């Protein structure tokens, strides 16, 4: 049976709406922000292993997810022109033209505001403050700095390491030494991770005019040296939970094994600086943090 124009148009509209919904979800970078929620939830448990009201945990995760999603959307609006120049980001909703910059910015601001209100009203003001610091440092400091200085990688590690502090503050209402230890682990972990990514995609970053270290120094010597340096520093920092009472010897053994593996792969990358060594370092980095966090949580359970 042949469809008339009105029926065909009605059939197309829901499909277009579904595609727009998928694009708005993509603005929040859901896969990346899943790690944000995992580290936040882990910190909540580490701060209060005896348990917290389920509603408080839910409000913490919802507020954090909204702020993280809003920050990701605002980041993509800001970077829409440079994203269009890079092969791996040109297909994102804003640079591709599927979503307008104005509506995407409004979406990001709405999510961010809702997340901050959720944390402030349903959790506590300390967690909301840390989330606001994460948002501002990511969108207004790190994002514009990416086209100006290679230090953007170091600066960007700050908002990336704050989610566990949000979780700790949500559970305890304060920021104490263990929260800073968790921050330090994620901060130093990010550097070899980001440097490996920057090396693998250095041609894309060069096209976009981003002066990251592998772009400024094509032979990659300092990139490899810095990846190794941060991996070496990460190992003793990863042992600090045992020092501040968050973990015991079994965790320290796991952290040492993971730390030495991270150092070895970083040293291999520093020595050879090939696509294969960078990819190996990157793949281990995305395994390292979930395994370390799991070991910390399990150890805390039996402490």
mmCIF file of C-alpha atoms in Angstrom:
data_model
loop_
_atom_site.group_PDB
_atom_site.id
_atom_site.type_symbol
_atom_site.label_atom_id
_atom_site.label_comp_id
_atom_site.label_asym_id
_atom_site.label_seq_id
_atom_site.Cartn_x
_atom_site.Cartn_y
_atom_site.Cartn_z
ATOM 1 C CA UNK A 1 0.000 0.000 0.000
ATOM 2 C CA UNK A 2 1.363 3.413 -0.949
ATOM 3 C CA UNK A 3 1.806 5.956 1.860
ATOM 4 C CA UNK A 4 0.465 9.487 1.374
ATOM 5 C CA UNK A 5 2.728 12.474 2.074
ATOM 6 C CA UNK A 6 1.302 13.138 5.549
ATOM 7 C CA UNK A 7 1.747 9.523 6.665
ATOM 8 C CA UNK A 8 5.293 9.367 5.305
ATOM 9 C CA UNK A 9 6.194 12.621 7.060
ATOM 10 C CA UNK A 10 4.787 11.320 10.354
ATOM 11 C CA UNK A 11 6.882 8.185 9.984
ATOM 12 C CA UNK A 12 10.061 10.170 9.366
ATOM 13 C CA UNK A 13 9.640 12.598 12.302
ATOM 14 C CA UNK A 14 10.066 10.020 15.113
ATOM 15 C CA UNK A 15 13.151 8.649 13.389
ATOM 16 C CA UNK A 16 14.670 12.143 13.168
ATOM 17 C CA UNK A 17 13.795 12.788 16.804
ATOM 18 C CA UNK A 18 15.503 9.536 17.806
ATOM 19 C CA UNK A 19 18.654 10.507 15.907
ATOM 20 C CA UNK A 20 18.684 13.914 17.637
ATOM 21 C CA UNK A 21 18.283 12.212 20.997
ATOM 22 C CA UNK A 22 21.244 9.966 20.235
ATOM 23 C CA UNK A 23 23.308 13.028 19.288
ATOM 24 C CA UNK A 24 22.419 14.812 22.524
ATOM 25 C CA UNK A 25 23.472 11.726 24.468
ATOM 26 C CA UNK A 26 26.739 11.655 22.496
ATOM 27 C CA UNK A 27 27.401 15.239 23.630
ATOM 28 C CA UNK A 28 27.740 13.959 27.197
ATOM 29 C CA UNK A 29 30.540 11.514 26.252
ATOM 30 C CA UNK A 30 28.830 8.624 28.098
ATOM 31 C CA UNK A 31 31.677 6.111 27.780
ATOM 32 C CA UNK A 32 34.240 8.535 29.162
ATOM 33 C CA UNK A 33 31.955 9.699 31.949
ATOM 34 C CA UNK A 34 31.224 6.130 33.001
ATOM 35 C CA UNK A 35 34.751 6.123 34.454
ATOM 36 C CA UNK A 36 33.906 9.362 36.271
ATOM 37 C CA UNK A 37 30.947 7.660 37.945
ATOM 38 C CA UNK A 38 32.947 4.537 38.794
ATOM 39 C CA UNK A 39 35.663 6.557 40.552
ATOM 40 C CA UNK A 40 33.036 8.674 42.324
ATOM 41 C CA UNK A 41 31.155 5.607 43.554
ATOM 42 C CA UNK A 42 34.376 3.921 44.659
ATOM 43 C CA UNK A 43 35.317 7.000 46.681
ATOM 44 C CA UNK A 44 31.876 7.035 48.325
ATOM 45 C CA UNK A 45 32.384 3.453 49.451
ATOM 46 C CA UNK A 46 35.983 4.026 50.562
ATOM 47 C CA UNK A 47 34.872 6.985 52.666
ATOM 48 C CA UNK A 48 31.977 5.114 54.268
ATOM 49 C CA UNK A 49 32.487 1.334 53.991
ATOM 50 C CA UNK A 50 29.786 0.775 56.604
ATOM 51 C CA UNK A 51 27.287 2.037 54.058
ATOM 52 C CA UNK A 52 25.250 5.136 53.274
ATOM 53 C CA UNK A 53 21.557 5.686 52.510
ATOM 54 C CA UNK A 54 20.865 4.532 48.971
ATOM 55 C CA UNK A 55 19.167 7.846 48.205
ATOM 56 C CA UNK A 56 22.331 9.790 49.057
ATOM 57 C CA UNK A 57 24.427 7.586 46.792
ATOM 58 C CA UNK A 58 21.875 7.951 43.979
ATOM 59 C CA UNK A 59 21.796 11.751 44.313
ATOM 60 C CA UNK A 60 25.611 11.844 44.310
ATOM 61 C CA UNK A 61 25.878 9.793 41.128
ATOM 62 C CA UNK A 62 23.051 11.655 39.389
ATOM 63 C CA UNK A 63 24.474 15.080 40.232
ATOM 64 C CA UNK A 64 27.984 14.058 39.195
ATOM 65 C CA UNK A 65 26.721 12.534 35.948
ATOM 66 C CA UNK A 66 24.794 15.692 35.060
ATOM 67 C CA UNK A 67 27.769 17.976 35.729
ATOM 68 C CA UNK A 68 30.151 15.688 33.839
ATOM 69 C CA UNK A 69 27.763 15.434 30.901
ATOM 70 C CA UNK A 70 27.219 19.183 30.842
ATOM 71 C CA UNK A 71 30.958 19.843 30.917
ATOM 72 C CA UNK A 72 31.486 17.415 28.027
ATOM 73 C CA UNK A 73 28.786 19.142 25.963
ATOM 74 C CA UNK A 74 30.214 22.617 26.610
ATOM 75 C CA UNK A 75 33.690 21.327 25.747
ATOM 76 C CA UNK A 76 32.449 20.062 22.378
ATOM 77 C CA UNK A 77 30.734 23.370 21.622
ATOM 78 C CA UNK A 78 33.956 25.260 22.382
ATOM 79 C CA UNK A 79 36.079 22.871 20.319
ATOM 80 C CA UNK A 80 33.711 22.494 17.358
ATOM 81 C CA UNK A 81 36.090 24.199 14.909
ATOM 82 C CA UNK A 82 39.181 22.246 15.935
ATOM 83 C CA UNK A 83 37.140 19.025 16.128
ATOM 84 C CA UNK A 84 36.164 19.534 12.486
ATOM 85 C CA UNK A 85 39.859 19.488 11.523
ATOM 86 C CA UNK A 86 40.588 16.154 13.185
ATOM 87 C CA UNK A 87 39.597 12.833 11.668
ATOM 88 C CA UNK A 88 38.636 11.190 14.948
ATOM 89 C CA UNK A 89 36.360 14.049 16.085
ATOM 90 C CA UNK A 90 34.933 15.491 12.847
ATOM 91 C CA UNK A 91 31.870 13.241 13.117
ATOM 92 C CA UNK A 92 30.783 14.577 16.494
ATOM 93 C CA UNK A 93 27.286 16.119 16.580
ATOM 94 C CA UNK A 94 28.294 19.799 16.646
ATOM 95 C CA UNK A 95 31.194 19.968 14.123
ATOM 96 C CA UNK A 96 29.266 17.724 11.737
ATOM 97 C CA UNK A 97 26.312 20.137 11.867
ATOM 98 C CA UNK A 98 23.777 17.639 13.194
ATOM 99 C CA UNK A 99 23.313 19.832 16.258
ATOM 100 C CA UNK A 100 23.610 23.616 16.402
ATOM 101 C CA UNK A 101 26.161 25.213 18.698
ATOM 102 C CA UNK A 102 23.522 27.300 20.465
ATOM 103 C CA UNK A 103 21.232 24.429 21.360
ATOM 104 C CA UNK A 104 24.184 22.289 22.400
ATOM 105 C CA UNK A 105 25.494 25.039 24.674
ATOM 106 C CA UNK A 106 22.043 25.448 26.221
ATOM 107 C CA UNK A 107 21.884 21.703 26.775
ATOM 108 C CA UNK A 108 25.311 21.696 28.438
ATOM 109 C CA UNK A 109 24.474 24.647 30.688
ATOM 110 C CA UNK A 110 21.155 23.096 31.707
ATOM 111 C CA UNK A 111 22.783 19.764 32.601
ATOM 112 C CA UNK A 112 25.554 21.483 34.551
ATOM 113 C CA UNK A 113 23.169 23.690 36.517
ATOM 114 C CA UNK A 114 20.877 20.757 37.279
ATOM 115 C CA UNK A 115 23.820 18.666 38.475
ATOM 116 C CA UNK A 116 25.168 21.384 40.759
ATOM 117 C CA UNK A 117 21.720 21.974 42.252
ATOM 118 C CA UNK A 118 21.251 18.229 42.735
ATOM 119 C CA UNK A 119 24.505 17.977 44.680
ATOM 120 C CA UNK A 120 23.989 21.184 46.679
ATOM 121 C CA UNK A 121 20.387 20.470 47.706
ATOM 122 C CA UNK A 122 20.304 16.673 47.934
ATOM 123 C CA UNK A 123 23.878 15.875 49.028
ATOM 124 C CA UNK A 124 25.958 18.730 50.497
ATOM 125 C CA UNK A 125 27.561 22.013 49.495
ATOM 126 C CA UNK A 126 31.129 20.664 49.656
ATOM 127 C CA UNK A 127 30.461 18.079 46.946
ATOM 128 C CA UNK A 128 28.723 20.756 44.865
ATOM 129 C CA UNK A 129 31.713 23.071 45.279
ATOM 130 C CA UNK A 130 34.148 20.388 44.087
ATOM 131 C CA UNK A 131 31.869 19.622 41.133
ATOM 132 C CA UNK A 132 31.737 23.333 40.261
ATOM 133 C CA UNK A 133 35.527 23.488 40.430
ATOM 134 C CA UNK A 134 35.681 20.492 38.086
ATOM 135 C CA UNK A 135 33.303 22.157 35.637
ATOM 136 C CA UNK A 136 35.049 25.529 35.608
ATOM 137 C CA UNK A 137 38.585 24.132 35.382
ATOM 138 C CA UNK A 138 37.608 21.765 32.555
ATOM 139 C CA UNK A 139 35.549 24.141 30.415
ATOM 140 C CA UNK A 140 37.064 27.561 31.104
ATOM 141 C CA UNK A 141 40.718 26.691 31.813
ATOM 142 C CA UNK A 142 41.701 23.384 30.211
ATOM 143 C CA UNK A 143 39.612 23.649 27.024
ATOM 144 C CA UNK A 144 40.897 27.054 25.798
ATOM 145 C CA UNK A 145 44.434 26.200 26.912
ATOM 146 C CA UNK A 146 44.554 23.215 24.525
ATOM 147 C CA UNK A 147 45.190 25.522 21.551
ATOM 148 C CA UNK A 148 47.703 27.656 23.446
ATOM 149 C CA UNK A 149 50.118 25.511 25.438
ATOM 150 C CA UNK A 150 51.415 21.985 25.875
ATOM 151 C CA UNK A 151 50.755 22.487 29.604
ATOM 152 C CA UNK A 152 47.080 21.867 28.852
ATOM 153 C CA UNK A 153 47.676 18.136 29.381
ATOM 154 C CA UNK A 154 48.875 18.775 32.935
ATOM 155 C CA UNK A 155 46.078 21.274 33.644
ATOM 156 C CA UNK A 156 43.439 18.932 32.228
ATOM 157 C CA UNK A 157 44.495 16.232 34.663
ATOM 158 C CA UNK A 158 43.151 18.358 37.536
ATOM 159 C CA UNK A 159 39.417 18.229 36.666
ATOM 160 C CA UNK A 160 39.928 14.630 35.556
ATOM 161 C CA UNK A 161 41.121 13.707 39.051
ATOM 162 C CA UNK A 162 38.406 15.531 41.034
ATOM 163 C CA UNK A 163 35.484 13.024 40.749
ATOM 164 C CA UNK A 164 36.767 10.829 43.618
ATOM 165 C CA UNK A 165 36.981 13.988 45.731
ATOM 166 C CA UNK A 166 33.309 14.649 44.909
ATOM 167 C CA UNK A 167 32.475 11.144 46.109
ATOM 168 C CA UNK A 168 34.505 11.513 49.292
ATOM 169 C CA UNK A 169 32.955 14.906 50.079
ATOM 170 C CA UNK A 170 29.476 13.527 49.413
ATOM 171 C CA UNK A 171 30.008 10.723 51.921
ATOM 172 C CA UNK A 172 31.790 12.694 54.647
ATOM 173 C CA UNK A 173 30.948 16.361 54.116
ATOM 174 C CA UNK A 174 34.633 17.279 54.122
ATOM 175 C CA UNK A 175 37.872 16.942 52.157
ATOM 176 C CA UNK A 176 40.552 15.104 54.114
ATOM 177 C CA UNK A 177 43.934 13.541 53.372
ATOM 178 C CA UNK A 178 42.537 10.242 51.979
ATOM 179 C CA UNK A 179 40.516 12.239 49.429
ATOM 180 C CA UNK A 180 43.705 13.977 48.295
ATOM 181 C CA UNK A 181 45.431 10.593 47.996
ATOM 182 C CA UNK A 182 42.664 9.366 45.681
ATOM 183 C CA UNK A 183 42.987 12.604 43.704
ATOM 184 C CA UNK A 184 46.740 12.037 43.388
ATOM 185 C CA UNK A 185 46.343 8.504 42.047
ATOM 186 C CA UNK A 186 43.980 9.584 39.269
ATOM 187 C CA UNK A 187 46.012 12.722 38.536
ATOM 188 C CA UNK A 188 49.314 10.906 37.973
ATOM 189 C CA UNK A 189 47.616 8.014 36.148
ATOM 190 C CA UNK A 190 46.197 10.396 33.568
ATOM 191 C CA UNK A 191 49.546 11.712 32.393
ATOM 192 C CA UNK A 192 51.004 8.555 30.749
ATOM 193 C CA UNK A 193 47.476 7.802 29.514
ATOM 194 C CA UNK A 194 47.061 11.212 27.854
ATOM 195 C CA UNK A 195 50.612 11.333 26.521
ATOM 196 C CA UNK A 196 50.142 7.973 24.804
ATOM 197 C CA UNK A 197 46.925 9.257 23.203
ATOM 198 C CA UNK A 198 48.630 12.488 22.144
ATOM 199 C CA UNK A 199 51.447 10.533 20.499
ATOM 200 C CA UNK A 200 49.094 8.204 18.614
ATOM 201 C CA UNK A 201 47.007 11.127 17.304
ATOM 202 C CA UNK A 202 49.773 13.732 16.950
ATOM 203 C CA UNK A 203 49.034 14.305 13.254
ATOM 204 C CA UNK A 204 45.395 15.088 14.039
ATOM 205 C CA UNK A 205 46.385 17.466 16.825
ATOM 206 C CA UNK A 206 48.861 19.182 14.512
ATOM 207 C CA UNK A 207 46.115 19.750 11.907
ATOM 208 C CA UNK A 208 43.931 21.311 14.594
ATOM 209 C CA UNK A 209 46.739 23.604 15.743
ATOM 210 C CA UNK A 210 47.001 22.107 19.218
ATOM 211 C CA UNK A 211 50.559 22.540 20.530
ATOM 212 C CA UNK A 212 50.718 19.325 22.495
ATOM 213 C CA UNK A 213 54.146 17.964 23.332
ATOM 214 C CA UNK A 214 54.278 15.338 20.516
ATOM 215 C CA UNK A 215 53.360 18.111 18.053
ATOM 216 C CA UNK A 216 56.037 20.510 19.307
ATOM 217 C CA UNK A 217 58.673 17.782 19.466
ATOM 218 C CA UNK A 218 58.026 15.239 16.698
ATOM 219 C CA UNK A 219 60.733 12.799 17.763
ATOM 220 C CA UNK A 220 58.790 12.203 20.982
ATOM 221 C CA UNK A 221 61.785 12.172 23.303
ATOM 222 C CA UNK A 222 60.274 14.433 25.968
ATOM 223 C CA UNK A 223 56.863 12.809 25.528
ATOM 224 C CA UNK A 224 58.340 9.435 26.416
ATOM 225 C CA UNK A 225 60.423 10.851 29.249
ATOM 226 C CA UNK A 226 57.428 12.548 30.822
ATOM 227 C CA UNK A 227 55.260 9.444 30.482
ATOM 228 C CA UNK A 228 57.946 7.468 32.305
ATOM 229 C CA UNK A 229 58.411 10.149 34.974
ATOM 230 C CA UNK A 230 54.714 10.238 35.846
ATOM 231 C CA UNK A 231 54.468 6.443 35.868
ATOM 232 C CA UNK A 232 57.386 6.295 38.307
ATOM 233 C CA UNK A 233 55.754 8.896 40.588
ATOM 234 C CA UNK A 234 52.403 7.101 40.369
ATOM 235 C CA UNK A 235 53.732 3.943 42.028
ATOM 236 C CA UNK A 236 54.519 5.425 45.490
ATOM 237 C CA UNK A 237 51.376 7.571 45.309
ATOM 238 C CA UNK A 238 49.337 4.410 44.623
ATOM 239 C CA UNK A 239 50.735 2.933 47.860
ATOM 240 C CA UNK A 240 49.524 5.862 49.956
ATOM 241 C CA UNK A 241 46.079 4.339 50.677
ATOM 242 C CA UNK A 242 47.891 1.781 52.833
ATOM 243 C CA UNK A 243 49.667 4.617 54.662
ATOM 244 C CA UNK A 244 46.506 6.656 55.414
ATOM 245 C CA UNK A 245 44.450 3.684 56.548
ATOM 246 C CA UNK A 246 42.371 3.028 53.439
ATOM 247 C CA UNK A 247 44.032 -0.286 52.567
ATOM 248 C CA UNK A 248 46.346 -3.013 53.783
ATOM 249 C CA UNK A 249 49.165 -5.220 52.488
ATOM 250 C CA UNK A 250 47.226 -7.183 49.815
ATOM 251 C CA UNK A 251 46.253 -3.926 48.114
ATOM 252 C CA UNK A 252 49.856 -2.709 48.282
ATOM 253 C CA UNK A 253 51.018 -5.904 46.561
ATOM 254 C CA UNK A 254 48.511 -5.424 43.721
ATOM 255 C CA UNK A 255 49.420 -1.721 43.428
ATOM 256 C CA UNK A 256 53.113 -2.602 43.220
ATOM 257 C CA UNK A 257 52.562 -5.200 40.512
ATOM 258 C CA UNK A 258 50.436 -2.782 38.476
ATOM 259 C CA UNK A 259 52.856 0.068 39.100
ATOM 260 C CA UNK A 260 55.883 -1.865 37.894
ATOM 261 C CA UNK A 261 54.002 -2.972 34.776
ATOM 262 C CA UNK A 262 53.036 0.647 34.095
ATOM 263 C CA UNK A 263 56.641 1.762 34.562
ATOM 264 C CA UNK A 264 57.947 -0.981 32.252
ATOM 265 C CA UNK A 265 55.511 -0.097 29.464
ATOM 266 C CA UNK A 266 56.242 3.623 29.878
ATOM 267 C CA UNK A 267 59.980 2.920 29.714
ATOM 268 C CA UNK A 268 59.468 0.874 26.550
ATOM 269 C CA UNK A 269 57.515 3.743 25.003
ATOM 270 C CA UNK A 270 60.184 6.254 26.098
ATOM 271 C CA UNK A 271 62.900 4.122 24.522
ATOM 272 C CA UNK A 272 61.286 3.211 21.185
ATOM 273 C CA UNK A 273 58.430 5.742 20.723
ATOM 274 C CA UNK A 274 56.503 3.724 18.127
ATOM 275 C CA UNK A 275 52.801 3.427 17.485
ATOM 276 C CA UNK A 276 52.896 -0.091 18.925
ATOM 277 C CA UNK A 277 54.552 0.943 22.212
ATOM 278 C CA UNK A 278 52.205 3.927 22.571
ATOM 279 C CA UNK A 279 49.184 1.710 21.955
ATOM 280 C CA UNK A 280 50.441 -0.850 24.454
ATOM 281 C CA UNK A 281 50.848 1.868 27.085
ATOM 282 C CA UNK A 282 47.407 3.259 26.328
ATOM 283 C CA UNK A 283 45.678 -0.117 26.505
ATOM 284 C CA UNK A 284 47.327 -0.948 29.816
ATOM 285 C CA UNK A 285 46.401 2.473 31.192
ATOM 286 C CA UNK A 286 42.692 1.874 30.612
ATOM 287 C CA UNK A 287 43.050 -1.448 32.434
ATOM 288 C CA UNK A 288 45.217 -0.148 35.274
ATOM 289 C CA UNK A 289 42.756 2.187 36.968
ATOM 290 C CA UNK A 290 39.713 -0.152 37.121
ATOM 291 C CA UNK A 291 41.895 -2.993 38.430
ATOM 292 C CA UNK A 292 43.584 -0.763 41.028
ATOM 293 C CA UNK A 293 40.233 0.697 42.134
ATOM 294 C CA UNK A 294 38.728 -2.781 42.405
ATOM 295 C CA UNK A 295 41.665 -3.952 44.511
ATOM 296 C CA UNK A 296 41.270 -0.927 46.770
ATOM 297 C CA UNK A 297 37.541 -1.453 47.255
ATOM 298 C CA UNK A 298 37.888 -5.197 47.877
ATOM 299 C CA UNK A 299 40.742 -4.622 50.328
ATOM 300 C CA UNK A 300 38.667 -1.981 52.130
ATOM 301 C CA UNK A 301 35.834 -4.507 52.425
ATOM 302 C CA UNK A 302 38.082 -6.921 54.312
ATOM 303 C CA UNK A 303 40.138 -4.329 56.227
#
